[in-house]
CSV table of C-alpha atoms in Angstrom, one decimal:
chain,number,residue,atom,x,y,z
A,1,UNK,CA,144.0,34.7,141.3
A,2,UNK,CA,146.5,36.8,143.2
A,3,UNK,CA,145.3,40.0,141.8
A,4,UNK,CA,141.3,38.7,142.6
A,5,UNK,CA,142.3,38.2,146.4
A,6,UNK,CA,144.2,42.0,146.0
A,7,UNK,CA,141.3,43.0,145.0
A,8,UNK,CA,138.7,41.7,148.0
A,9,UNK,CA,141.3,42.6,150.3
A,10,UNK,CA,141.1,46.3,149.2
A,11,UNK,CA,137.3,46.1,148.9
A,12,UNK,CA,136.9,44.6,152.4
A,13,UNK,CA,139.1,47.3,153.3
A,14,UNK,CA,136.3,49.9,151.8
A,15,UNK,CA,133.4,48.5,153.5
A,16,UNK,CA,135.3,48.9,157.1
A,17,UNK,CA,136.0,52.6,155.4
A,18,UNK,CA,139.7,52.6,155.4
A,19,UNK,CA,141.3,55.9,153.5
A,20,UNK,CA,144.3,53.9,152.7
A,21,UNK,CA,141.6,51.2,150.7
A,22,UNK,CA,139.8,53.5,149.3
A,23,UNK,CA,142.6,55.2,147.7
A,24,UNK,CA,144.1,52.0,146.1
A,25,UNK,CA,140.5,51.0,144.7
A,26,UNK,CA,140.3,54.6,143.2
A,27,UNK,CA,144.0,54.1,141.9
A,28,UNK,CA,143.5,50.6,140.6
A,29,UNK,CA,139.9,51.6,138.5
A,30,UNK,CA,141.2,55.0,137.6
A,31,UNK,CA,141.8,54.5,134.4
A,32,UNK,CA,138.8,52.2,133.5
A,33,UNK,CA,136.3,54.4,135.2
A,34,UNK,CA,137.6,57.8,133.6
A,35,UNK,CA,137.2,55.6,129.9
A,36,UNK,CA,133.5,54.8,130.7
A,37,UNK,CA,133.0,58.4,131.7
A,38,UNK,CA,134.9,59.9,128.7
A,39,UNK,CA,132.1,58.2,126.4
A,40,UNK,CA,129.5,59.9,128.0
A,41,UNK,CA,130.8,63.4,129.1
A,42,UNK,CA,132.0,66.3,126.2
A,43,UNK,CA,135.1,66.8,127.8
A,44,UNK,CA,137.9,65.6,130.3
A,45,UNK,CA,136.7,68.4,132.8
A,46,UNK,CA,133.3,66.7,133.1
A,47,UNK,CA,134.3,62.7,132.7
A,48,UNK,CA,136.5,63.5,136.0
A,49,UNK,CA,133.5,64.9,138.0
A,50,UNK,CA,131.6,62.1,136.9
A,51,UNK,CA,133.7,59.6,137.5
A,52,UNK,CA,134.8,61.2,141.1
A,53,UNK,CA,130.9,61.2,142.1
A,54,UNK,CA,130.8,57.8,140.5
A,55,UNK,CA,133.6,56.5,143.0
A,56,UNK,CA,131.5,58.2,146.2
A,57,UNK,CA,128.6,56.2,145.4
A,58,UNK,CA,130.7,53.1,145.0
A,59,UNK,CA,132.3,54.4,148.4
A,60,UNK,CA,129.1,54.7,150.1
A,61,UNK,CA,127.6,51.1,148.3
A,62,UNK,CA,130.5,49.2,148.6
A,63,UNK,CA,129.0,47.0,151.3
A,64,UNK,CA,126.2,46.1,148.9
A,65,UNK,CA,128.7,44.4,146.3
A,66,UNK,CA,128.2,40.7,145.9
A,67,UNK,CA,131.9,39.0,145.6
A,68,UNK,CA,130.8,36.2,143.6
A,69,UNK,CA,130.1,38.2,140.8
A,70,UNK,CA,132.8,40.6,139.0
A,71,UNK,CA,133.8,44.2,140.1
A,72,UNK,CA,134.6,45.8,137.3
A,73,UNK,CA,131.3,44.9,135.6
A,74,UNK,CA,129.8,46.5,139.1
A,75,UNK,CA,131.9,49.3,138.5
A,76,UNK,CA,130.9,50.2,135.3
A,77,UNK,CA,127.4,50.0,135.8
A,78,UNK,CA,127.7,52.7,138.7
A,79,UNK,CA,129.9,54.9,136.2
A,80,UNK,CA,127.4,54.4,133.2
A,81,UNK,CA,124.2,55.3,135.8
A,82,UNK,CA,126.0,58.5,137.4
A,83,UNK,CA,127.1,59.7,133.7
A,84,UNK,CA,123.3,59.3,133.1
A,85,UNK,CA,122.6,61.2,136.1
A,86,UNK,CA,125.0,63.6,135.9
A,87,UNK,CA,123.3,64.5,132.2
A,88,UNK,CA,119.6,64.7,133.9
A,89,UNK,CA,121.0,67.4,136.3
A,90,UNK,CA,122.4,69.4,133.6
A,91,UNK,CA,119.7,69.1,131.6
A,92,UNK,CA,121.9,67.8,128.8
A,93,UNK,CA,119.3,65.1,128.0
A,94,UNK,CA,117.2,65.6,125.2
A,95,UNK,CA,115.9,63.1,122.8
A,96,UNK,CA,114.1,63.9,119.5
A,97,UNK,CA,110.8,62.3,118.9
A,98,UNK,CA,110.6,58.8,117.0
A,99,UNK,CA,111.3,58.7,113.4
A,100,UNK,CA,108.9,57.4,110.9
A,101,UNK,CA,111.2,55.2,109.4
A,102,UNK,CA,115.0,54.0,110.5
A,103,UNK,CA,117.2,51.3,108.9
A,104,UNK,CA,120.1,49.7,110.1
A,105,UNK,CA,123.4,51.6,108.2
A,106,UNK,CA,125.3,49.1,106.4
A,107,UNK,CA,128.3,47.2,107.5
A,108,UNK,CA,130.8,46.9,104.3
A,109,UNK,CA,133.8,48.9,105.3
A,110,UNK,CA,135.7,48.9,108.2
A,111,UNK,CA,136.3,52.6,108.3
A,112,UNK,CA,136.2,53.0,112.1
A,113,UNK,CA,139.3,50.3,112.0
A,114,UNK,CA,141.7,53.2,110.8
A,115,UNK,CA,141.1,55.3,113.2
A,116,UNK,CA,143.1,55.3,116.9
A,117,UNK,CA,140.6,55.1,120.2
A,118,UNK,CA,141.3,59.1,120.9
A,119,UNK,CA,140.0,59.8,117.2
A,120,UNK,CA,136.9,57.9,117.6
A,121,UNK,CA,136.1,59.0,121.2
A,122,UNK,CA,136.6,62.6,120.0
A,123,UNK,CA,134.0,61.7,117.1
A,124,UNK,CA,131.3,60.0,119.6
A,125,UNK,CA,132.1,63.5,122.0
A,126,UNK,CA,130.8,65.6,119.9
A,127,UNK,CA,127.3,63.9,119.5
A,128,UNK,CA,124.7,65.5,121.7
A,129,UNK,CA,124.6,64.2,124.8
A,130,UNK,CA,121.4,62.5,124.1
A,131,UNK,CA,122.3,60.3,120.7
A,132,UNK,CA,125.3,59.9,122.5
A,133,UNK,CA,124.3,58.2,125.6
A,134,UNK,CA,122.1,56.3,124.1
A,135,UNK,CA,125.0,55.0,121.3
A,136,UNK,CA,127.2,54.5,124.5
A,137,UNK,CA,124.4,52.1,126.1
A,138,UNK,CA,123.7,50.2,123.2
A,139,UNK,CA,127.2,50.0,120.8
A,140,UNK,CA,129.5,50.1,123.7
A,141,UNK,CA,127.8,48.8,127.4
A,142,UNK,CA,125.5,46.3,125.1
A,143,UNK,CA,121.8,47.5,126.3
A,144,UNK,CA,118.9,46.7,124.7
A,145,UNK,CA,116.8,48.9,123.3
A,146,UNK,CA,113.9,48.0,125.8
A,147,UNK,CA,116.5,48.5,128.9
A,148,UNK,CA,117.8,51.5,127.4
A,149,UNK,CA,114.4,53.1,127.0
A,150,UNK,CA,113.7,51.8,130.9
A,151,UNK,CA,116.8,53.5,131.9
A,152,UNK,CA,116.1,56.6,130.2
A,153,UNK,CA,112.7,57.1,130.5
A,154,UNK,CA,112.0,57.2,127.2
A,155,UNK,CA,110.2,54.6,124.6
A,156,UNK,CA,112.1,52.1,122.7
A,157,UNK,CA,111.4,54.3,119.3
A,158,UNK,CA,112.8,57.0,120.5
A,159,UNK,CA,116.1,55.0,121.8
A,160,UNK,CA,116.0,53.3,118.4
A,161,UNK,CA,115.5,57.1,116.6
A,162,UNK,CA,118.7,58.4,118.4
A,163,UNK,CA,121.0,55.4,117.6
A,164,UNK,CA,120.2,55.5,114.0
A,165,UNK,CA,120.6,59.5,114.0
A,166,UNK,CA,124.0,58.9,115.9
A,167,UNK,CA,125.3,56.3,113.7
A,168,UNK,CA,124.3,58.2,110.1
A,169,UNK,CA,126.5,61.6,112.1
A,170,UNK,CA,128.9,59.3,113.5
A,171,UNK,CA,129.7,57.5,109.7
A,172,UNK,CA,129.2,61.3,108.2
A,173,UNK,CA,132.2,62.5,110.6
A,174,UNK,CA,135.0,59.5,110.6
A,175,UNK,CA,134.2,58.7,106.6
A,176,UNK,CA,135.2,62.2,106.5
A,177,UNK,CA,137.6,62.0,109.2
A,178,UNK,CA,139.4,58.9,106.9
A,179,UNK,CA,139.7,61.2,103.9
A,180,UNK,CA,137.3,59.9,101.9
A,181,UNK,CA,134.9,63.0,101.9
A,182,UNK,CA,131.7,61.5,100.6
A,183,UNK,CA,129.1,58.7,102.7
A,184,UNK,CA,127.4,58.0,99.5
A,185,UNK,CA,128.9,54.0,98.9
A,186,UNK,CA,130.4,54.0,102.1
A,187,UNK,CA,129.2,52.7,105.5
A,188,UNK,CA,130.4,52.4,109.0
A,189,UNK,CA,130.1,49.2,111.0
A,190,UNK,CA,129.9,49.8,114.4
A,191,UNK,CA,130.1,46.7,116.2
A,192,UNK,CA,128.9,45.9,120.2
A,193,UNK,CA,131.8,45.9,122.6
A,194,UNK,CA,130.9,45.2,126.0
A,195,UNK,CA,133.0,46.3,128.6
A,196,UNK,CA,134.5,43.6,130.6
């Protein structure tokens, strides 16, 4: 309870637009912003630029933030819509057409379990940035593919197309990654973890 007060004490802070504040909310969130960002952003570099123009807009909006509801679920959602935005500008988003056919990739072994966090974020990195923000909204935020494509701007095939194309180079990469060297009988389960 303590740390909730802490908390509206340095928000209330914010939204009267003291430095002091705003420098112990950036503190406090640092490290869960800069997570969300590193999902959706190729490199450290980028995740930190992201994340900084993520905290300005919660700067600037921080008067619009409802108490009664929780800020780091606030938080993220500004993070996750400025990583998208950030991608726009660049020109990093670009989503192949629908596939004829997809299926769900099987959910036996528990490959992704033997790997640490760093290994795995290096893994979902390396996707284009367009497989991987949509992988991002659905595996790890917990979108829907009808939200995602609303988000996006794209239809709910296409947002279904890239998570299937992500997951099959995703399993291709950490099955490899694990030392077994071939995807034929193995699978990946990716499971939803929604940020708190």
């Amino acid at each position: 309870m303590e740390d909730l007060n802490q908390i509206h004490t340095i928000i209330s802070g914010c939204c009267d637009k003291n430095r002091g504040s705003q420098e112990l909310l950036y503190r406090k969130f640092f490290g869960y912003a800069l997570s969300i960002c590193m999902r959706y952003a190729p490199n450290r570099e980028e995740a930190i630029e992201i994340m900084n123009d993520g905290f300005l807009k919660i700067f600037q909006r921080i008067s619009t933030f409802d108490n009664s509801r929780p800020f780091k679920a606030w938080l993220s959602k500004i993070m996750v819509n400025t990583a998208i935005d950030f991608l726009r500008s660049k020109k990093k988003l670009v989503f192949t057409d629908q596939a004829e056919h997809y299926h769900e990739l099987g959910k036996e072994d528990n490959v992704v379990e033997k790997l640490s966090y760093d290994e795995l974020l290096m893994h979902v990195q390396s996707l284009s940035p367009a497989y991987r923000t949509v992988f991002n909204l659905y595996v790890m935020e917990g979108y829907q593919h009808n939200e995602i494509a609303l988000l996006l701007g794209i239809s709910q095939g296409t947002s279904k197309s890239n998570l299937f194309k992500a997951k099959k180079i995703l399993q291709e990469k950490i099955i490899t990654a694990a030392g077994k060297g071939t995807t034929a009988n193995t699978t990946v389960n990716f499971a939803v973890h929604k940020n708190e």
